[in-house]
mmCIF file of C-alpha atoms and ligand atoms in Angstrom:
data_model
loop_
_atom_site.group_PDB
_atom_site.id
_atom_site.type_symbol
_atom_site.label_atom_id
_atom_site.label_comp_id
_atom_site.label_asym_id
_atom_site.label_seq_id
_atom_site.Cartn_x
_atom_site.Cartn_y
_atom_site.Cartn_z
ATOM 1 C CA UNK A 1 -75.414 -118.482 161.679
ATOM 2 C CA UNK A 2 -71.965 -117.097 161.010
ATOM 3 C CA UNK A 3 -70.807 -113.616 162.031
ATOM 4 C CA UNK A 4 -72.424 -110.611 160.314
ATOM 5 C CA UNK A 5 -69.744 -110.144 157.652
ATOM 6 C CA UNK A 6 -70.186 -113.722 156.465
ATOM 7 C CA UNK A 7 -73.898 -113.723 155.811
ATOM 8 C CA UNK A 8 -73.127 -114.547 152.203
ATOM 9 C CA UNK A 9 -70.399 -116.379 150.344
ATOM 10 C CA UNK A 10 -68.010 -113.545 149.605
ATOM 11 C CA UNK A 11 -65.682 -113.177 146.595
ATOM 12 C CA UNK A 12 -62.892 -111.597 148.636
ATOM 13 C CA UNK A 13 -62.691 -114.696 150.832
ATOM 14 C CA UNK A 14 -62.670 -116.900 147.738
ATOM 15 C CA UNK A 15 -59.607 -115.044 146.393
ATOM 16 C CA UNK A 16 -57.918 -115.084 149.814
ATOM 17 C CA UNK A 17 -58.278 -118.853 149.927
ATOM 18 C CA UNK A 18 -56.565 -119.172 146.548
ATOM 19 C CA UNK A 19 -53.895 -116.477 146.689
ATOM 20 C CA UNK A 20 -51.548 -115.798 149.611
ATOM 21 C CA UNK A 21 -51.248 -112.152 148.458
ATOM 22 C CA UNK A 22 -53.556 -109.299 147.400
ATOM 23 C CA UNK A 23 -54.928 -109.564 143.869
ATOM 24 C CA UNK A 24 -56.605 -106.906 141.781
ATOM 25 C CA UNK A 25 -58.520 -107.246 138.543
ATOM 26 C CA UNK A 26 -57.301 -105.118 135.642
ATOM 27 C CA UNK A 27 -59.768 -104.654 132.785
ATOM 28 C CA UNK A 28 -58.383 -105.339 129.347
ATOM 29 C CA UNK A 29 -60.123 -104.560 126.091
ATOM 30 C CA UNK A 30 -58.565 -106.919 123.572
ATOM 31 C CA UNK A 31 -60.428 -105.387 120.648
ATOM 32 C CA UNK A 32 -62.713 -108.336 119.971
ATOM 33 C CA UNK A 33 -66.250 -107.781 118.729
ATOM 34 C CA UNK A 34 -69.552 -109.487 119.499
ATOM 35 C CA UNK A 35 -71.660 -111.830 117.376
ATOM 36 C CA UNK A 36 -74.748 -109.993 118.505
ATOM 37 C CA UNK A 37 -73.447 -106.817 116.907
ATOM 38 C CA UNK A 38 -71.692 -107.984 113.762
ATOM 39 C CA UNK A 39 -74.690 -109.844 112.322
ATOM 40 C CA UNK A 40 -73.610 -113.426 113.099
ATOM 41 C CA UNK A 41 -76.244 -113.715 115.830
ATOM 42 C CA UNK A 42 -77.917 -110.387 115.481
ATOM 43 C CA UNK A 43 -77.410 -106.709 114.826
ATOM 44 C CA UNK A 44 -77.582 -103.815 117.221
ATOM 45 C CA UNK A 45 -76.676 -105.945 120.219
ATOM 46 C CA UNK A 46 -78.566 -106.527 123.433
ATOM 47 C CA UNK A 47 -81.072 -103.741 123.949
ATOM 48 C CA UNK A 48 -79.403 -102.493 127.165
ATOM 49 C CA UNK A 49 -75.835 -102.575 125.862
ATOM 50 C CA UNK A 50 -73.640 -99.609 125.113
ATOM 51 C CA UNK A 51 -70.200 -101.126 125.213
ATOM 52 C CA UNK A 52 -68.493 -97.897 126.286
ATOM 53 C CA UNK A 53 -69.824 -98.613 129.783
ATOM 54 C CA UNK A 54 -67.378 -101.518 130.159
ATOM 55 C CA UNK A 55 -64.166 -99.643 129.686
ATOM 56 C CA UNK A 56 -62.307 -97.649 132.289
ATOM 57 C CA UNK A 57 -60.294 -94.751 130.887
ATOM 58 C CA UNK A 58 -57.108 -96.781 130.648
ATOM 59 C CA UNK A 59 -58.753 -99.413 128.500
ATOM 60 C CA UNK A 60 -58.766 -98.274 124.860
ATOM 61 C CA UNK A 61 -58.952 -100.632 121.918
ATOM 62 C CA UNK A 62 -56.099 -99.002 120.038
ATOM 63 C CA UNK A 63 -53.798 -100.003 122.884
ATOM 64 C CA UNK A 64 -52.321 -103.492 123.092
ATOM 65 C CA UNK A 65 -52.946 -105.862 125.993
ATOM 66 C CA UNK A 66 -49.495 -105.178 127.483
ATOM 67 C CA UNK A 67 -49.924 -101.425 127.231
ATOM 68 C CA UNK A 68 -53.295 -101.580 128.999
ATOM 69 C CA UNK A 69 -51.779 -103.754 131.722
ATOM 70 C CA UNK A 70 -48.897 -101.268 132.082
ATOM 71 C CA UNK A 71 -51.361 -98.523 132.847
ATOM 72 C CA UNK A 72 -53.642 -100.593 135.094
ATOM 73 C CA UNK A 73 -50.779 -102.158 137.044
ATOM 74 C CA UNK A 74 -48.998 -98.792 137.252
ATOM 75 C CA UNK A 75 -52.081 -97.318 138.874
ATOM 76 C CA UNK A 76 -52.415 -99.982 141.586
ATOM 77 C CA UNK A 77 -48.746 -100.806 142.217
ATOM 78 C CA UNK A 78 -48.126 -97.277 143.502
ATOM 79 C CA UNK A 79 -50.398 -98.137 146.429
ATOM 80 C CA UNK A 80 -49.565 -101.821 146.966
ATOM 81 C CA UNK A 81 -46.079 -102.823 145.887
ATOM 82 C CA UNK A 82 -46.572 -106.588 146.364
ATOM 83 C CA UNK A 83 -49.959 -106.826 144.670
ATOM 84 C CA UNK A 84 -50.610 -109.301 141.849
ATOM 85 C CA UNK A 85 -53.171 -109.034 139.085
ATOM 86 C CA UNK A 86 -55.892 -110.858 137.225
ATOM 87 C CA UNK A 87 -56.278 -109.676 133.636
ATOM 88 C CA UNK A 88 -60.002 -109.253 133.100
ATOM 89 C CA UNK A 89 -61.020 -109.558 129.457
ATOM 90 C CA UNK A 90 -64.295 -107.770 129.941
ATOM 91 C CA UNK A 91 -65.519 -105.751 126.958
ATOM 92 C CA UNK A 92 -67.522 -107.429 124.198
ATOM 93 C CA UNK A 93 -67.178 -111.206 123.667
ATOM 94 C CA UNK A 94 -63.700 -112.376 124.557
ATOM 95 C CA UNK A 95 -63.885 -115.819 122.993
ATOM 96 C CA UNK A 96 -65.273 -114.601 119.682
ATOM 97 C CA UNK A 97 -62.314 -114.651 117.296
ATOM 98 C CA UNK A 98 -60.156 -117.133 115.470
ATOM 99 C CA UNK A 99 -58.253 -119.444 117.806
ATOM 100 C CA UNK A 100 -54.890 -118.200 116.480
ATOM 101 C CA UNK A 101 -55.860 -114.613 117.285
ATOM 102 C CA UNK A 102 -57.345 -115.302 120.718
ATOM 103 C CA UNK A 103 -54.560 -117.357 122.257
ATOM 104 C CA UNK A 104 -51.724 -114.810 121.741
ATOM 105 C CA UNK A 105 -53.822 -112.147 123.520
ATOM 106 C CA UNK A 106 -54.429 -114.410 126.517
ATOM 107 C CA UNK A 107 -50.800 -115.505 126.572
ATOM 108 C CA UNK A 108 -49.590 -111.914 126.304
ATOM 109 C CA UNK A 109 -51.577 -111.081 129.437
ATOM 110 C CA UNK A 110 -50.346 -114.194 131.250
ATOM 111 C CA UNK A 111 -46.712 -113.413 130.502
ATOM 112 C CA UNK A 112 -47.023 -109.896 131.933
ATOM 113 C CA UNK A 113 -45.121 -109.576 135.241
ATOM 114 C CA UNK A 114 -47.258 -110.274 138.295
ATOM 115 C CA UNK A 115 -50.334 -111.369 136.335
ATOM 116 C CA UNK A 116 -51.594 -114.351 138.304
ATOM 117 C CA UNK A 117 -54.420 -115.396 136.015
ATOM 118 C CA UNK A 118 -57.248 -114.489 133.677
ATOM 119 C CA UNK A 119 -60.934 -113.777 133.893
ATOM 120 C CA UNK A 120 -62.654 -114.074 130.529
ATOM 121 C CA UNK A 121 -66.098 -112.554 129.983
ATOM 122 C CA UNK A 122 -68.138 -114.030 127.165
ATOM 123 C CA UNK A 123 -71.502 -115.203 125.876
ATOM 124 C CA UNK A 124 -72.825 -118.719 126.497
ATOM 125 C CA UNK A 125 -73.058 -119.384 122.752
ATOM 126 C CA UNK A 126 -69.391 -118.541 122.135
ATOM 127 C CA UNK A 127 -67.426 -121.378 123.655
ATOM 128 C CA UNK A 128 -66.235 -123.812 120.978
ATOM 129 C CA UNK A 129 -64.910 -127.142 122.210
ATOM 130 C CA UNK A 130 -61.303 -126.598 121.036
ATOM 131 C CA UNK A 131 -61.125 -123.337 122.957
ATOM 132 C CA UNK A 132 -62.644 -124.938 126.031
ATOM 133 C CA UNK A 133 -59.958 -127.646 125.855
ATOM 134 C CA UNK A 134 -57.263 -124.924 125.707
ATOM 135 C CA UNK A 135 -58.851 -123.287 128.772
ATOM 136 C CA UNK A 136 -58.969 -126.629 130.603
ATOM 137 C CA UNK A 137 -55.190 -126.987 130.116
ATOM 138 C CA UNK A 138 -54.614 -123.360 131.089
ATOM 139 C CA UNK A 139 -56.637 -123.775 134.291
ATOM 140 C CA UNK A 140 -54.157 -126.457 135.417
ATOM 141 C CA UNK A 141 -51.289 -123.934 135.453
ATOM 142 C CA UNK A 142 -52.935 -120.558 136.151
ATOM 143 C CA UNK A 143 -56.007 -119.088 137.789
ATOM 144 C CA UNK A 144 -58.781 -118.957 135.198
ATOM 145 C CA UNK A 145 -62.401 -118.000 135.426
ATOM 146 C CA UNK A 146 -64.888 -117.905 132.567
ATOM 147 C CA UNK A 147 -67.783 -115.498 133.139
ATOM 148 C CA UNK A 148 -70.924 -115.978 131.115
ATOM 149 C CA UNK A 149 -73.466 -113.237 130.577
ATOM 150 C CA UNK A 150 -76.825 -114.895 131.254
ATOM 151 C CA UNK A 151 -78.818 -111.830 132.316
ATOM 152 C CA UNK A 152 -82.045 -113.833 132.672
ATOM 153 C CA UNK A 153 -83.096 -117.480 132.858
ATOM 154 C CA UNK A 154 -86.335 -116.763 130.998
ATOM 155 C CA UNK A 155 -86.295 -117.252 127.215
ATOM 156 C CA UNK A 156 -89.134 -114.749 126.918
ATOM 157 C CA UNK A 157 -86.881 -112.060 128.416
ATOM 158 C CA UNK A 158 -83.813 -113.131 126.445
ATOM 159 C CA UNK A 159 -85.839 -112.636 123.288
ATOM 160 C CA UNK A 160 -87.203 -109.272 124.433
ATOM 161 C CA UNK A 161 -83.713 -107.920 125.164
ATOM 162 C CA UNK A 162 -82.322 -109.416 121.935
ATOM 163 C CA UNK A 163 -79.685 -111.569 123.611
ATOM 164 C CA UNK A 164 -79.578 -113.961 120.677
ATOM 165 C CA UNK A 165 -79.268 -117.115 122.802
ATOM 166 C CA UNK A 166 -81.533 -119.235 124.957
ATOM 167 C CA UNK A 167 -81.320 -120.238 128.592
ATOM 168 C CA UNK A 168 -80.695 -123.849 127.508
ATOM 169 C CA UNK A 169 -77.499 -122.603 125.806
ATOM 170 C CA UNK A 170 -76.507 -120.815 129.016
ATOM 171 C CA UNK A 171 -76.957 -123.984 131.059
ATOM 172 C CA UNK A 172 -75.052 -126.077 128.544
ATOM 173 C CA UNK A 173 -72.078 -123.669 128.488
ATOM 174 C CA UNK A 174 -71.928 -123.541 132.288
ATOM 175 C CA UNK A 175 -72.075 -127.327 132.634
ATOM 176 C CA UNK A 176 -69.434 -127.934 129.932
ATOM 177 C CA UNK A 177 -67.081 -125.368 131.452
ATOM 178 C CA UNK A 178 -67.438 -126.518 135.047
ATOM 179 C CA UNK A 179 -67.051 -130.155 133.956
ATOM 180 C CA UNK A 180 -63.569 -129.246 132.694
ATOM 181 C CA UNK A 181 -62.587 -128.047 136.158
ATOM 182 C CA UNK A 182 -62.713 -124.339 135.266
ATOM 183 C CA UNK A 183 -64.110 -121.729 137.660
ATOM 184 C CA UNK A 184 -67.393 -120.682 136.076
ATOM 185 C CA UNK A 185 -69.262 -117.446 136.706
ATOM 186 C CA UNK A 186 -72.549 -115.906 135.641
ATOM 187 C CA UNK A 187 -73.890 -112.359 135.315
ATOM 188 C CA UNK A 188 -77.540 -111.602 135.888
ATOM 189 C CA UNK A 189 -79.496 -108.377 135.535
ATOM 190 C CA UNK A 190 -82.270 -108.033 138.106
ATOM 191 C CA UNK A 191 -85.272 -105.988 137.028
ATOM 192 C CA UNK A 192 -85.417 -106.578 133.296
ATOM 193 C CA UNK A 193 -88.701 -105.404 131.750
ATOM 194 C CA UNK A 194 -91.577 -107.850 131.841
ATOM 195 C CA UNK A 195 -90.263 -109.908 134.774
ATOM 196 C CA UNK A 196 -92.377 -110.005 137.923
ATOM 197 C CA UNK A 197 -90.740 -109.950 141.353
ATOM 198 C CA UNK A 198 -91.395 -113.674 141.755
ATOM 199 C CA UNK A 199 -89.905 -114.397 138.317
ATOM 200 C CA UNK A 200 -86.786 -112.442 139.284
ATOM 201 C CA UNK A 201 -86.443 -114.417 142.519
ATOM 202 C CA UNK A 202 -87.035 -117.687 140.692
ATOM 203 C CA UNK A 203 -83.787 -117.082 138.756
ATOM 204 C CA UNK A 204 -82.065 -117.872 142.060
ATOM 205 C CA UNK A 205 -83.701 -121.310 142.152
ATOM 206 C CA UNK A 206 -82.653 -122.031 138.562
ATOM 207 C CA UNK A 207 -79.057 -120.860 139.079
ATOM 208 C CA UNK A 208 -78.792 -122.828 142.312
ATOM 209 C CA UNK A 209 -79.050 -126.068 140.370
ATOM 210 C CA UNK A 210 -76.070 -125.176 138.142
ATOM 211 C CA UNK A 211 -72.367 -125.847 138.822
ATOM 212 C CA UNK A 212 -71.543 -122.149 139.224
ATOM 213 C CA UNK A 213 -68.551 -120.858 141.145
ATOM 214 C CA UNK A 214 -69.549 -117.187 141.196
ATOM 215 C CA UNK A 215 -72.500 -114.954 140.474
ATOM 216 C CA UNK A 216 -72.619 -111.232 139.738
ATOM 217 C CA UNK A 217 -75.938 -109.482 140.192
ATOM 218 C CA UNK A 218 -76.554 -106.164 138.508
ATOM 219 C CA UNK A 219 -79.465 -103.770 138.835
ATOM 220 C CA UNK A 220 -81.122 -102.805 135.580
ATOM 221 C CA UNK A 221 -79.567 -99.542 134.410
ATOM 222 C CA UNK A 222 -80.797 -97.454 131.522
ATOM 223 C CA UNK A 223 -77.830 -96.391 129.461
ATOM 224 C CA UNK A 224 -77.771 -93.588 126.901
ATOM 225 C CA UNK A 225 -77.776 -94.436 123.215
ATOM 226 C CA UNK A 226 -79.279 -97.901 123.696
ATOM 227 C CA UNK A 227 -82.396 -99.479 122.275
ATOM 228 C CA UNK A 228 -83.668 -99.942 125.830
ATOM 229 C CA UNK A 229 -83.368 -96.213 126.530
ATOM 230 C CA UNK A 230 -85.450 -95.590 123.429
ATOM 231 C CA UNK A 231 -88.040 -98.194 124.540
ATOM 232 C CA UNK A 232 -88.184 -96.529 127.949
ATOM 233 C CA UNK A 233 -88.806 -93.110 126.402
ATOM 234 C CA UNK A 234 -91.750 -94.573 124.463
ATOM 235 C CA UNK A 235 -93.200 -96.914 127.122
ATOM 236 C CA UNK A 236 -91.942 -96.012 130.613
ATOM 237 C CA UNK A 237 -94.765 -98.036 132.154
ATOM 238 C CA UNK A 238 -93.052 -101.256 130.947
ATOM 239 C CA UNK A 239 -90.121 -100.602 133.298
ATOM 240 C CA UNK A 240 -89.622 -100.722 137.029
ATOM 241 C CA UNK A 241 -86.475 -98.876 138.078
ATOM 242 C CA UNK A 242 -85.619 -99.780 141.642
ATOM 243 C CA UNK A 243 -85.026 -97.369 144.477
ATOM 244 C CA UNK A 244 -81.896 -98.339 146.356
ATOM 245 C CA UNK A 245 -83.565 -99.725 149.504
ATOM 246 C CA UNK A 246 -86.104 -101.631 147.470
ATOM 247 C CA UNK A 247 -83.277 -103.187 145.411
ATOM 248 C CA UNK A 248 -81.357 -104.119 148.563
ATOM 249 C CA UNK A 249 -84.361 -106.096 149.809
ATOM 250 C CA UNK A 250 -84.683 -107.686 146.368
ATOM 251 C CA UNK A 251 -81.078 -108.922 146.348
ATOM 252 C CA UNK A 252 -81.422 -110.199 149.900
ATOM 253 C CA UNK A 253 -84.597 -112.084 148.995
ATOM 254 C CA UNK A 254 -82.652 -113.415 145.999
ATOM 255 C CA UNK A 255 -79.626 -114.673 147.919
ATOM 256 C CA UNK A 256 -81.853 -116.230 150.589
ATOM 257 C CA UNK A 257 -82.964 -118.609 147.841
ATOM 258 C CA UNK A 258 -79.496 -119.033 146.353
ATOM 259 C CA UNK A 259 -77.400 -122.148 146.842
ATOM 260 C CA UNK A 260 -74.958 -121.183 149.639
ATOM 261 C CA UNK A 261 -72.044 -122.714 147.724
ATOM 262 C CA UNK A 262 -72.231 -120.034 144.999
ATOM 263 C CA UNK A 263 -69.939 -117.061 145.630
ATOM 264 C CA UNK A 264 -71.709 -113.726 145.267
ATOM 265 C CA UNK A 265 -69.192 -111.436 143.613
ATOM 266 C CA UNK A 266 -71.240 -108.263 143.188
ATOM 267 C CA UNK A 267 -74.703 -106.885 143.811
ATOM 268 C CA UNK A 268 -74.565 -103.797 141.597
ATOM 269 C CA UNK A 269 -72.799 -102.402 138.586
ATOM 270 C CA UNK A 270 -71.754 -98.805 138.119
ATOM 271 C CA UNK A 271 -71.943 -97.313 134.680
ATOM 272 C CA UNK A 272 -70.155 -94.040 134.011
ATOM 273 C CA UNK A 273 -72.325 -91.111 135.100
ATOM 274 C CA UNK A 274 -72.264 -89.505 131.669
ATOM 275 C CA UNK A 275 -73.827 -92.620 130.143
ATOM 276 C CA UNK A 276 -76.318 -93.443 132.886
ATOM 277 C CA UNK A 277 -79.916 -92.289 132.558
ATOM 278 C CA UNK A 278 -81.293 -94.047 135.658
ATOM 279 C CA UNK A 279 -81.278 -95.150 138.414
ATOM 280 C CA UNK A 280 -78.537 -92.910 139.808
ATOM 281 C CA UNK A 281 -78.111 -93.983 143.429
ATOM 282 C CA UNK A 282 -74.836 -92.118 143.888
ATOM 283 C CA UNK A 283 -73.304 -95.029 145.803
ATOM 284 C CA UNK A 284 -69.927 -96.661 145.296
ATOM 285 C CA UNK A 285 -69.826 -100.443 145.194
ATOM 286 C CA UNK A 286 -68.397 -100.717 148.716
ATOM 287 C CA UNK A 287 -71.057 -98.325 150.075
ATOM 288 C CA UNK A 288 -73.797 -100.436 148.534
ATOM 289 C CA UNK A 289 -72.230 -103.617 149.920
ATOM 290 C CA UNK A 290 -72.094 -102.068 153.402
ATOM 291 C CA UNK A 291 -75.808 -101.356 153.164
ATOM 292 C CA UNK A 292 -76.476 -104.976 152.181
ATOM 293 C CA UNK A 293 -74.474 -106.204 155.193
ATOM 294 C CA UNK A 294 -76.444 -103.909 157.478
ATOM 295 C CA UNK A 295 -79.789 -104.979 156.065
ATOM 296 C CA UNK A 296 -78.882 -108.681 156.232
ATOM 297 C CA UNK A 297 -78.150 -108.223 159.928
ATOM 298 C CA UNK A 298 -81.382 -106.264 160.501
ATOM 299 C CA UNK A 299 -83.337 -109.010 158.799
ATOM 300 C CA UNK A 300 -81.313 -111.704 160.613
ATOM 301 C CA UNK A 301 -80.973 -113.614 157.396
ATOM 302 C CA UNK A 302 -78.236 -115.060 155.132
ATOM 303 C CA UNK A 303 -77.491 -116.611 151.746
ATOM 304 C CA UNK A 304 -79.229 -119.932 151.310
ATOM 305 C CA UNK A 305 -81.614 -119.532 154.272
ATOM 306 C CA UNK A 306 -84.528 -120.529 152.028
ATOM 307 C CA UNK A 307 -82.518 -122.811 149.731
ATOM 308 C CA UNK A 308 -83.331 -126.474 149.662
ATOM 309 C CA UNK A 309 -81.786 -128.742 147.047
ATOM 310 C CA UNK A 310 -85.293 -130.040 146.338
ATOM 311 C CA UNK A 311 -86.468 -126.537 145.382
ATOM 312 C CA UNK A 312 -84.131 -126.563 142.378
HETATM 313 S S1 LIG B 1 -74.065 -107.097 126.158
HETATM 314 FE FE1 LIG B 1 -72.381 -108.362 125.378
HETATM 315 S S2 LIG B 1 -73.418 -109.817 124.032
HETATM 316 FE FE2 LIG B 1 -74.827 -108.103 124.297
HETATM 317 S S3 LIG B 1 -74.396 -106.723 122.587
HETATM 318 FE FE3 LIG B 1 -73.194 -106.023 124.345
HETATM 319 S S4 LIG B 1 -71.193 -106.993 124.041
HETATM 320 FE FE4 LIG B 1 -72.656 -108.118 122.762
#
């Protein structure tokens, strides 16, 4: 077993192996929409989604990509003069637009001084082949990661939360993207309503069989002004909102089953306090991560301890 700090495959080390300098993600809201909101796939969006939660204060839609980068880079460069940046197209569905409108936004970010690459968040059902071919070419000259929101591997759950796509579509998008040599990430929400503890942990087995570079785990959060918040107010018994220590043991059980080659980028997400109904753990990301490290050491365990290729 490796030293304590390396009990899981860490995103910081992944970046250090690629870049010989510090890199920081800067969120960019390019003003795209989402097919699950505009009626193409559905209306109202995923039941947990209030898109305001994605955007830091500097990230307003009326501002252009360059202007948002100015503000984000300005913020960080005061502290670290030699830092470089990854433009993170995070809000909504960042591949859902006409090709001739998408590419200039990506290229604008790439031409910004000290931007070393892009991270593009999107849905698994929004990756047309021509765009994927553009990304494959881009990945040869710049850092590029495509992050897919999966949230669950169970179709029953995807339907319940109104995702508007199936798990088969998630798998197909991940395989097509990775096959083009592009770093491929996934988001999952742990604790969605109707999923048992064993079903949650089984997601790790399913994901382990996929050609994923990175994985972000998020706790289920109830966000104001969402359909899920309304459902919770009507049927609280359908939900299990984790206490922090209980969730830490859940994520450790999860990564024990996870393929050790997958980089674990996050364990939690933090929605703005004014939008969050529950759970409010009052912990910053780094504080939560420190608790995971401590608990991994106490349990003398590590990512992939229970993973066997046959189990996938
Ligand atoms: S979570 Fe993403 S896919 Fe779902 S409604 Fe919100 S922006 Fe659209």
